Amino acid sequence: MTSAMMTESPADQKRDISPQDLCDKVAVANQSGCRFCGAKLEHTFVDLGMSPLCESYLSADHLNQMEPFYPLHVYVCESCFLVQLEAYVTPEHIFTNYAYFSSYSDSWLAHAKKYTSEMVERFDIGANSFVVELASNDGYLLQYFAEKKVPVLGIEPAANVAAVAVERGVPTLVKFFGQETARELADSGKQADLLLGNNVLAQVPDINDFVGGMKILLKPGGAITMEFPHLQRLMEENQFDTIYHEHFSYFSLLTAEKIFAAHGLTLFDVEELPTHGGSLRIFVRHVEDSSKPTTSRVTDLRAREVSAGYTKMESYSRFAEQVKETKRKLLEFLIHAKRDGKKIAGYGAPGKGNTLLNYCAIRTDFLDYTVDRNPYKHGRFLPGTHVPIFPPDRIRETKPDFLLILPWNLKDEIMKQNSFIREWGGKFVVPIPEVHVHE
Ligand SMILES: [Zn+2]
């Protein structure tokens, strides 16, 4: 197990930004309706109150400054059932201010490598094919296609990250993707046999321009694959802490199908993956392409979503109460532990931890500190709650009674690596899907 495996997402290395930088760079978009169908948004999915941007870790000299907070109020569209957040954060902020270096995560690299072999086999990708990745980052994935002598192109808006990709032999266009970029490429004879995007669809404010661009860039017989967190898993496993300002949309298969269909694209296969608490990998083709029949995996998942109520408003409106109850239970546990004189520390400083702690108002009154393996975060403070972040050694030094695991998706690894806390009777606490103490 390497330290890189402990990063909870491909995003971990961030440039230093002050709260004032954020105020300057974040713009309120005042979106008036559903980002897909334009219907008026009137139904709350969940309101997590005001929260700072989840990745804006503070250095000590920023603690006494103003800190921008934005509503984390999620709506569900009653017409298309797209669960969505208003875009308070501009795409420029998300994609250029944060330097994402996917290659820092070993588990994510293994995922990318396996994907490459599967796609080469399935779609007969070779030296005469063309593979394009949207939000291609530092070329962590396309490098595996390039190794197999497959012509590739990355499209990545962050210039510094794109430069790393180019260095490792992955040609990269520094641009935001949409219909305009797609048309430029198609006009110059560049269309993709395989067009992919992982964890980008949720972060696109103008989803119609983005999916419309994919229609233009895809070769007539080509295939698109996209990975994104699955709404059903978020709701059933109570993963409300995966809601951040940088994630604008939360998709069911049914809604994703609707969005692609509106742009002349058909979902013909789907895989359910364990990544990010439960993701979907969808396979998409042109509606005109009859060479790729729809698999039973699509019809099965569609049927499961319908029977689970994803086409009815009542199913969505239950979620908010479930979230409130989770907060009450977690606070109840923490209050009792503190009354009993227990010491509680956190483990990890992931984005999802910041949503959880800000929503539940858990500060140093409950958590003495948290630890993280990423050296960038050491000596910094969590946004909003100002919980200090230390290197993991701090746990041995202070011997907390409870270790609250914030990146719950990695709880098995974390409990294994920190099993030494049992030497002094320490116990692990996992907050999601609901608070649970591991003896
Ligand atoms: Zn809608």
Short mmCIF file of C-alpha atoms and ligand atoms in Angstrom, two decimals:
data_model
loop_
_atom_site.label_atom_id
_atom_site.label_comp_id
_atom_site.label_asym_id
_atom_site.label_seq_id
_atom_site.Cartn_x
_atom_site.Cartn_y
_atom_site.Cartn_z
CA MET A 1 0.00 0.00 0.00
CA THR A 2 1.57 3.29 -1.02
CA SER A 3 0.71 6.67 0.30
CA ALA A 4 -0.58 7.67 -3.10
CA MET A 5 -3.31 5.06 -2.80
CA MET A 6 -4.72 6.97 0.09
CA THR A 7 -5.69 9.94 -1.99
CA GLU A 8 -9.41 9.77 -2.26
CA SER A 9 -9.67 11.06 -5.79
CA PRO A 10 -7.34 11.75 -8.66
CA ALA A 11 -7.25 15.32 -7.49
CA ASP A 12 -4.89 16.08 -4.72
CA GLN A 13 -2.11 18.49 -5.42
CA LYS A 14 -3.42 22.01 -5.27
CA ARG A 15 -1.75 25.35 -5.71
CA ASP A 16 -1.98 27.68 -2.79
CA ILE A 17 -4.94 30.04 -2.97
CA SER A 18 -6.10 32.64 -0.52
CA PRO A 19 -9.74 33.34 0.38
CA GLN A 20 -9.37 36.66 -1.42
CA ASP A 21 -8.29 34.85 -4.61
CA LEU A 22 -11.47 32.83 -4.35
CA CYS A 23 -13.65 35.91 -3.99
CA ASP A 24 -12.06 37.27 -7.13
CA LYS A 25 -12.38 34.11 -9.15
CA VAL A 26 -15.76 32.77 -8.15
CA ALA A 27 -18.76 34.25 -9.87
CA VAL A 28 -22.41 33.69 -9.13
CA ALA A 29 -24.09 32.51 -12.28
CA ASN A 30 -27.74 33.09 -11.33
CA GLN A 31 -28.92 30.11 -13.24
CA SER A 32 -32.66 30.39 -13.76
CA GLY A 33 -33.74 26.87 -14.67
CA CYS A 34 -32.70 23.24 -15.13
CA ARG A 35 -29.30 23.06 -16.80
CA PHE A 36 -30.56 20.37 -19.15
CA CYS A 37 -34.22 21.06 -19.98
CA GLY A 38 -34.66 24.63 -18.76
CA ALA A 39 -37.69 23.87 -16.54
CA LYS A 40 -38.06 26.03 -13.44
CA LEU A 41 -36.29 24.51 -10.43
CA GLU A 42 -38.71 24.42 -7.52
CA HIS A 43 -38.04 21.20 -5.65
CA THR A 44 -35.30 20.92 -3.10
CA PHE A 45 -33.36 17.66 -3.15
CA VAL A 46 -31.31 18.61 -0.11
CA ASP A 47 -30.24 21.91 1.42
CA LEU A 48 -26.85 21.58 3.12
CA GLY A 49 -26.76 25.26 4.09
CA MET A 50 -23.87 27.62 3.44
CA SER A 51 -20.48 26.03 2.82
CA PRO A 52 -17.02 27.13 1.66
CA LEU A 53 -15.52 25.56 -1.45
CA CYS A 54 -14.47 22.12 -0.31
CA GLU A 55 -10.91 22.20 -1.60
CA SER A 56 -9.95 25.66 -0.29
CA TYR A 57 -7.63 24.60 2.55
CA LEU A 58 -6.41 27.56 4.56
CA SER A 59 -2.91 28.43 5.71
CA ALA A 60 -2.45 29.91 9.19
CA ASP A 61 -2.20 33.50 7.93
CA HIS A 62 -5.62 33.21 6.27
CA LEU A 63 -7.46 32.19 9.42
CA ASN A 64 -8.37 35.73 10.40
CA GLN A 65 -9.64 36.73 6.98
CA MET A 66 -13.09 36.58 5.48
CA GLU A 67 -13.93 33.28 3.92
CA PRO A 68 -16.46 32.97 1.10
CA PHE A 69 -19.42 30.64 1.74
CA TYR A 70 -21.94 29.65 -0.93
CA PRO A 71 -25.29 27.86 -0.71
CA LEU A 72 -25.06 24.10 -1.05
CA HIS A 73 -28.71 23.86 -2.04
CA VAL A 74 -29.42 21.01 -4.43
CA TYR A 75 -32.56 20.90 -6.56
CA VAL A 76 -34.20 18.15 -8.56
CA CYS A 77 -35.92 19.05 -11.84
CA GLU A 78 -39.49 17.79 -11.89
CA SER A 79 -39.42 17.46 -15.63
CA CYS A 80 -36.17 15.50 -16.31
CA PHE A 81 -35.16 14.52 -12.72
CA LEU A 82 -31.68 15.94 -13.10
CA VAL A 83 -30.38 16.55 -9.57
CA GLN A 84 -28.34 19.73 -9.68
CA LEU A 85 -26.61 22.57 -7.96
CA GLU A 86 -26.44 26.10 -9.25
CA ALA A 87 -23.05 26.99 -10.67
CA TYR A 88 -21.57 29.32 -8.05
CA VAL A 89 -18.11 28.33 -9.15
CA THR A 90 -16.99 29.10 -12.67
CA PRO A 91 -15.46 26.36 -14.81
CA GLU A 92 -12.34 28.53 -15.04
CA HIS A 93 -12.04 28.24 -11.29
CA ILE A 94 -12.52 24.49 -11.18
CA PHE A 95 -10.40 23.55 -14.10
CA THR A 96 -7.61 26.07 -14.03
CA ASN A 97 -7.17 27.22 -10.46
CA TYR A 98 -6.75 23.72 -9.08
CA ALA A 99 -3.87 21.78 -10.50
CA TYR A 100 -5.07 18.20 -10.69
CA PHE A 101 -2.36 15.59 -11.02
CA SER A 102 -4.10 12.29 -11.47
CA SER A 103 -0.87 10.36 -11.64
CA TYR A 104 -0.40 10.78 -7.91
CA SER A 105 -2.95 8.06 -7.23
CA ASP A 106 -1.79 4.47 -7.83
CA SER A 107 -5.25 3.00 -7.59
CA TRP A 108 -6.53 5.44 -10.19
CA LEU A 109 -3.65 4.58 -12.53
CA ALA A 110 -4.47 0.88 -12.23
CA HIS A 111 -8.09 1.71 -13.07
CA ALA A 112 -6.96 3.64 -16.19
CA LYS A 113 -4.65 0.88 -17.35
CA LYS A 114 -7.32 -1.78 -17.04
CA TYR A 115 -9.79 0.44 -18.88
CA THR A 116 -7.31 0.86 -21.76
CA SER A 117 -6.86 -2.89 -22.23
CA GLU A 118 -10.60 -3.47 -22.12
CA MET A 119 -11.38 -0.78 -24.70
CA VAL A 120 -8.57 -1.81 -27.08
CA GLU A 121 -9.98 -5.33 -27.05
CA ARG A 122 -13.66 -4.45 -27.24
CA PHE A 123 -13.55 -1.72 -29.90
CA ASP A 124 -10.53 -3.02 -31.80
CA ILE A 125 -8.54 0.16 -31.12
CA GLY A 126 -5.16 0.25 -32.88
CA ALA A 127 -2.65 2.33 -34.82
CA ASN A 128 -5.35 3.52 -37.22
CA SER A 129 -7.74 4.65 -34.50
CA PHE A 130 -8.03 8.01 -32.79
CA VAL A 131 -8.73 8.26 -29.06
CA VAL A 132 -9.74 11.57 -27.46
CA GLU A 133 -10.12 12.23 -23.75
CA LEU A 134 -12.03 15.22 -22.35
CA ALA A 135 -10.48 16.71 -19.21
CA SER A 136 -7.44 14.56 -19.89
CA ASN A 137 -5.47 15.97 -17.00
CA ASP A 138 -1.76 15.13 -17.06
CA GLY A 139 -2.21 12.32 -19.60
CA TYR A 140 -2.41 9.65 -16.86
CA LEU A 141 -4.88 7.61 -18.92
CA LEU A 142 -4.00 8.39 -22.54
CA GLN A 143 -0.38 7.38 -21.85
CA TYR A 144 -1.55 3.75 -21.85
CA PHE A 145 -3.11 4.13 -25.32
CA ALA A 146 0.04 5.96 -26.53
CA GLU A 147 2.16 3.03 -25.27
CA LYS A 148 0.16 0.82 -27.61
CA LYS A 149 0.92 3.20 -30.52
CA VAL A 150 -2.66 4.46 -30.67
CA PRO A 151 -2.92 8.10 -31.84
CA VAL A 152 -4.40 10.13 -28.98
CA LEU A 153 -5.45 13.68 -28.15
CA GLY A 154 -6.15 15.10 -24.73
CA ILE A 155 -8.33 18.16 -24.23
CA GLU A 156 -7.49 19.87 -20.97
CA PRO A 157 -8.10 23.48 -19.95
CA ALA A 158 -5.36 23.74 -17.30
CA ALA A 159 -2.17 24.72 -19.17
CA ASN A 160 0.29 23.63 -16.47
CA VAL A 161 -1.32 20.19 -16.21
CA ALA A 162 -1.50 19.85 -20.00
CA ALA A 163 2.24 20.62 -20.18
CA VAL A 164 2.96 17.57 -18.01
CA ALA A 165 0.90 15.44 -20.42
CA VAL A 166 2.78 16.73 -23.45
CA GLU A 167 6.09 15.90 -21.73
CA ARG A 168 5.03 12.30 -21.38
CA GLY A 169 4.08 12.09 -25.04
CA VAL A 170 0.36 12.81 -24.88
CA PRO A 171 -0.58 15.59 -27.35
CA THR A 172 -2.92 17.92 -25.52
CA LEU A 173 -5.11 20.80 -26.61
CA VAL A 174 -5.43 23.47 -23.92
CA LYS A 175 -9.13 24.30 -24.22
CA PHE A 176 -12.54 23.99 -22.65
CA PHE A 177 -14.56 21.41 -24.50
CA GLY A 178 -17.88 22.24 -26.13
CA GLN A 179 -19.49 22.40 -29.55
CA GLU A 180 -17.09 25.06 -30.82
CA THR A 181 -13.94 23.05 -30.06
CA ALA A 182 -15.58 19.88 -31.39
CA ARG A 183 -16.46 21.59 -34.66
CA GLU A 184 -12.92 22.93 -35.10
CA LEU A 185 -11.52 19.42 -34.69
CA ALA A 186 -14.14 17.75 -36.90
CA ASP A 187 -13.59 20.39 -39.62
CA SER A 188 -9.89 19.56 -39.63
CA GLY A 189 -10.70 15.88 -40.17
CA LYS A 190 -10.28 14.81 -36.56
CA GLN A 191 -13.09 12.68 -35.23
CA ALA A 192 -12.75 10.09 -32.47
CA ASP A 193 -13.18 6.33 -32.65
CA LEU A 194 -13.18 6.37 -28.87
CA LEU A 195 -14.15 9.50 -26.96
CA LEU A 196 -13.93 9.36 -23.21
CA GLY A 197 -14.36 11.45 -20.10
CA ASN A 198 -14.00 10.39 -16.49
CA ASN A 199 -15.46 12.46 -13.68
CA VAL A 200 -16.00 15.47 -15.90
CA LEU A 201 -19.71 15.29 -16.77
CA ALA A 202 -20.77 16.29 -13.24
CA GLN A 203 -18.48 19.32 -13.41
CA VAL A 204 -19.77 20.81 -16.63
CA PRO A 205 -22.04 23.83 -16.17
CA ASP A 206 -23.38 23.84 -19.75
CA ILE A 207 -24.19 20.19 -20.21
CA ASN A 208 -25.97 20.66 -23.55
CA ASP A 209 -22.95 22.35 -25.11
CA PHE A 210 -20.70 19.58 -23.76
CA VAL A 211 -22.79 16.59 -24.87
CA GLY A 212 -23.61 18.35 -28.15
CA GLY A 213 -19.86 18.66 -28.69
CA MET A 214 -19.42 14.92 -28.19
CA LYS A 215 -21.99 14.24 -30.91
CA ILE A 216 -19.90 16.36 -33.31
CA LEU A 217 -16.52 14.89 -32.34
CA LEU A 218 -17.57 11.21 -32.49
CA LYS A 219 -16.88 9.29 -35.71
CA PRO A 220 -19.99 7.67 -37.25
CA GLY A 221 -19.06 4.19 -35.93
CA GLY A 222 -17.26 5.39 -32.78
CA ALA A 223 -18.03 4.92 -29.10
CA ILE A 224 -18.12 7.26 -26.12
CA THR A 225 -17.46 6.16 -22.54
CA MET A 226 -18.11 8.37 -19.53
CA GLU A 227 -17.74 7.68 -15.83
CA PHE A 228 -19.62 9.57 -13.13
CA PRO A 229 -20.96 8.86 -9.62
CA HIS A 230 -24.32 7.08 -9.67
CA LEU A 231 -27.20 8.97 -8.07
CA GLN A 232 -28.80 5.75 -6.85
CA ARG A 233 -25.72 4.95 -4.79
CA LEU A 234 -25.55 8.49 -3.46
CA MET A 235 -29.17 8.29 -2.28
CA GLU A 236 -29.28 4.70 -1.06
CA GLU A 237 -25.98 4.94 0.76
CA ASN A 238 -26.63 8.41 2.06
CA GLN A 239 -23.52 9.88 0.47
CA PHE A 240 -24.69 13.48 0.82
CA ASP A 241 -21.13 14.55 1.63
CA THR A 242 -20.14 13.88 -1.99
CA ILE A 243 -22.15 16.99 -2.87
CA TYR A 244 -19.78 19.92 -3.39
CA HIS A 245 -19.92 23.22 -5.27
CA GLU A 246 -17.65 21.75 -7.95
CA HIS A 247 -20.16 18.98 -8.73
CA PHE A 248 -23.03 20.59 -10.58
CA SER A 249 -25.00 17.50 -11.66
CA TYR A 250 -25.87 14.10 -10.14
CA PHE A 251 -27.11 11.50 -12.60
CA SER A 252 -29.34 8.47 -12.65
CA LEU A 253 -29.00 6.23 -15.70
CA LEU A 254 -32.47 7.35 -16.76
CA THR A 255 -31.58 11.04 -16.76
CA ALA A 256 -28.20 10.47 -18.41
CA GLU A 257 -30.00 8.57 -21.20
CA LYS A 258 -32.40 11.47 -21.67
CA ILE A 259 -29.58 14.00 -21.95
CA PHE A 260 -27.60 11.99 -24.50
CA ALA A 261 -30.76 11.14 -26.47
CA ALA A 262 -31.52 14.86 -26.82
CA HIS A 263 -28.22 15.14 -28.71
CA GLY A 264 -28.73 12.15 -31.01
CA LEU A 265 -26.72 9.73 -28.87
CA THR A 266 -27.81 6.36 -27.48
CA LEU A 267 -26.60 4.51 -24.37
CA PHE A 268 -25.91 0.94 -25.42
CA ASP A 269 -24.09 -0.45 -22.38
CA VAL A 270 -23.40 0.38 -18.75
CA GLU A 271 -21.06 -0.93 -16.06
CA GLU A 272 -21.44 -0.36 -12.35
CA LEU A 273 -18.05 0.45 -10.80
CA PRO A 274 -17.01 0.75 -7.14
CA THR A 275 -15.04 3.99 -7.71
CA HIS A 276 -16.07 7.17 -5.86
CA GLY A 277 -18.61 5.32 -3.70
CA GLY A 278 -20.30 3.79 -6.76
CA SER A 279 -20.02 5.06 -10.32
CA LEU A 280 -21.52 4.27 -13.69
CA ARG A 281 -19.48 3.81 -16.85
CA ILE A 282 -21.82 4.43 -19.75
CA PHE A 283 -21.16 3.41 -23.36
CA VAL A 284 -22.70 5.66 -25.98
CA ARG A 285 -23.04 5.58 -29.77
CA HIS A 286 -24.69 7.64 -32.49
CA VAL A 287 -28.44 6.97 -32.66
CA GLU A 288 -27.88 6.13 -36.37
CA ASP A 289 -25.25 3.43 -35.59
CA SER A 290 -26.97 0.04 -35.62
CA SER A 291 -23.76 -1.96 -35.14
CA LYS A 292 -23.89 -1.83 -31.34
CA PRO A 293 -26.98 -3.43 -29.83
CA THR A 294 -28.21 -2.32 -26.40
CA THR A 295 -27.12 -4.77 -23.70
CA SER A 296 -29.30 -6.29 -21.01
CA ARG A 297 -27.19 -4.37 -18.49
CA VAL A 298 -28.85 -1.17 -19.71
CA THR A 299 -32.38 -2.56 -19.68
CA ASP A 300 -31.81 -4.16 -16.24
CA LEU A 301 -30.46 -1.03 -14.59
CA ARG A 302 -33.17 1.09 -16.22
CA ALA A 303 -35.82 -1.26 -14.79
CA ARG A 304 -34.17 -1.20 -11.36
CA GLU A 305 -34.16 2.60 -11.32
CA VAL A 306 -37.81 2.76 -12.35
CA SER A 307 -38.85 0.31 -9.65
CA ALA A 308 -36.75 2.19 -7.08
CA GLY A 309 -38.81 5.31 -7.87
CA TYR A 310 -36.38 7.45 -9.87
CA THR A 311 -39.22 8.64 -12.10
CA LYS A 312 -41.28 9.91 -9.16
CA MET A 313 -40.78 13.14 -7.27
CA GLU A 314 -41.69 11.56 -3.88
CA SER A 315 -38.59 9.35 -4.00
CA TYR A 316 -36.36 12.39 -4.31
CA SER A 317 -38.09 14.39 -1.61
CA ARG A 318 -37.41 11.71 1.01
CA PHE A 319 -33.67 12.22 0.78
CA ALA A 320 -33.55 15.53 2.67
CA GLU A 321 -35.04 14.03 5.84
CA GLN A 322 -32.64 11.10 5.66
CA VAL A 323 -29.72 13.55 5.58
CA LYS A 324 -31.01 15.52 8.59
CA GLU A 325 -31.37 12.32 10.60
CA THR A 326 -27.78 11.34 9.75
CA LYS A 327 -26.59 14.68 11.11
CA ARG A 328 -28.56 14.21 14.34
CA LYS A 329 -27.16 10.74 14.89
CA LEU A 330 -23.58 11.83 14.26
CA LEU A 331 -23.91 14.80 16.61
CA GLU A 332 -25.57 12.63 19.24
CA PHE A 333 -22.58 10.29 19.13
CA LEU A 334 -20.05 13.14 19.31
CA ILE A 335 -21.86 14.92 22.15
CA HIS A 336 -21.97 11.73 24.24
CA ALA A 337 -18.32 10.99 23.54
CA LYS A 338 -17.24 14.48 24.59
CA ARG A 339 -19.40 14.36 27.76
CA ASP A 340 -17.61 11.12 28.62
CA GLY A 341 -14.31 12.98 28.28
CA LYS A 342 -13.18 11.21 25.11
CA LYS A 343 -10.60 12.56 22.68
CA ILE A 344 -11.70 12.49 19.04
CA ALA A 345 -9.46 13.02 15.99
CA GLY A 346 -10.26 12.89 12.31
CA TYR A 347 -8.58 10.81 9.63
CA GLY A 348 -8.22 12.37 6.19
CA ALA A 349 -9.00 15.80 4.76
CA PRO A 350 -11.03 14.95 1.65
CA GLY A 351 -13.51 17.30 -0.03
CA LYS A 352 -16.36 15.15 1.23
CA GLY A 353 -15.14 15.62 4.82
CA ASN A 354 -15.51 19.35 4.40
CA THR A 355 -19.11 19.07 3.27
CA LEU A 356 -19.88 16.78 6.20
CA LEU A 357 -18.15 18.87 8.87
CA ASN A 358 -19.56 22.18 7.66
CA TYR A 359 -23.10 20.83 7.34
CA CYS A 360 -22.96 19.24 10.80
CA ALA A 361 -21.03 22.21 12.32
CA ILE A 362 -18.30 19.97 13.67
CA ARG A 363 -15.27 22.07 14.55
CA THR A 364 -12.47 21.75 17.11
CA ASP A 365 -15.20 21.60 19.76
CA PHE A 366 -15.52 17.94 18.73
CA LEU A 367 -12.51 17.11 16.56
CA ASP A 368 -9.12 18.02 18.03
CA TYR A 369 -7.48 17.77 14.61
CA THR A 370 -7.40 15.65 11.50
CA VAL A 371 -4.45 13.96 9.73
CA ASP A 372 -3.70 13.45 6.06
CA ARG A 373 -0.95 11.75 4.10
CA ASN A 374 -0.74 14.55 1.55
CA PRO A 375 2.15 16.84 2.63
CA TYR A 376 0.45 19.78 0.86
CA LYS A 377 -2.23 19.79 3.53
CA HIS A 378 0.05 19.64 6.58
CA GLY A 379 -0.03 22.82 8.66
CA ARG A 380 -3.19 23.93 6.90
CA PHE A 381 -6.76 24.10 8.14
CA LEU A 382 -10.03 22.70 6.81
CA PRO A 383 -12.16 25.33 5.08
CA GLY A 384 -14.97 26.72 7.21
CA THR A 385 -14.41 24.57 10.28
CA HIS A 386 -10.70 25.47 10.66
CA VAL A 387 -9.81 22.02 12.00
CA PRO A 388 -5.97 21.76 11.81
CA ILE A 389 -4.39 19.12 9.55
CA PHE A 390 -1.34 17.17 10.75
CA PRO A 391 0.76 14.31 9.38
CA PRO A 392 -0.52 10.84 10.45
CA ASP A 393 2.18 10.49 13.19
CA ARG A 394 0.06 12.77 15.31
CA ILE A 395 -2.28 9.85 16.04
CA ARG A 396 0.41 7.88 17.91
CA GLU A 397 1.54 10.98 19.75
CA THR A 398 -1.90 11.95 21.07
CA LYS A 399 -3.66 8.53 21.34
CA PRO A 400 -7.24 9.61 20.58
CA ASP A 401 -10.13 7.45 21.85
CA PHE A 402 -11.97 7.75 18.54
CA LEU A 403 -10.73 8.22 14.99
CA LEU A 404 -13.46 9.63 12.73
CA ILE A 405 -12.79 8.39 9.18
CA LEU A 406 -13.75 11.11 6.72
CA PRO A 407 -12.91 9.33 3.41
CA TRP A 408 -15.33 6.49 4.29
CA ASN A 409 -14.87 4.98 0.81
CA LEU A 410 -11.38 3.95 1.98
CA LYS A 411 -12.40 2.82 5.46
CA ASP A 412 -11.13 -0.77 5.17
CA GLU A 413 -7.64 0.35 4.13
CA ILE A 414 -7.56 3.05 6.79
CA MET A 415 -8.67 0.74 9.62
CA LYS A 416 -6.07 -1.80 8.59
CA GLN A 417 -3.24 0.73 8.43
CA ASN A 418 -4.17 2.33 11.73
CA SER A 419 -5.10 -0.82 13.65
CA PHE A 420 -2.42 0.18 16.21
CA ILE A 421 -4.94 2.55 17.84
CA ARG A 422 -6.42 -0.56 19.46
CA GLU A 423 -3.23 -0.74 21.59
CA TRP A 424 -4.67 2.05 23.74
CA GLY A 425 -8.32 1.10 23.25
CA GLY A 426 -8.90 3.48 20.33
CA LYS A 427 -11.92 2.86 18.09
CA PHE A 428 -12.82 3.81 14.54
CA VAL A 429 -15.96 5.80 13.72
CA VAL A 430 -17.43 5.85 10.22
CA PRO A 431 -20.02 8.63 9.66
CA ILE A 432 -21.67 7.46 6.40
CA PRO A 433 -24.20 5.89 5.63
CA GLU A 434 -24.82 6.49 9.32
CA VAL A 435 -22.53 6.79 12.32
CA HIS A 436 -21.03 3.42 13.18
CA VAL A 437 -18.34 2.57 15.75
CA HIS A 438 -15.96 -0.26 14.81
CA GLU A 439 -14.83 -1.92 18.05
ZN ZN B 1 -34.78 19.36 -16.26
#
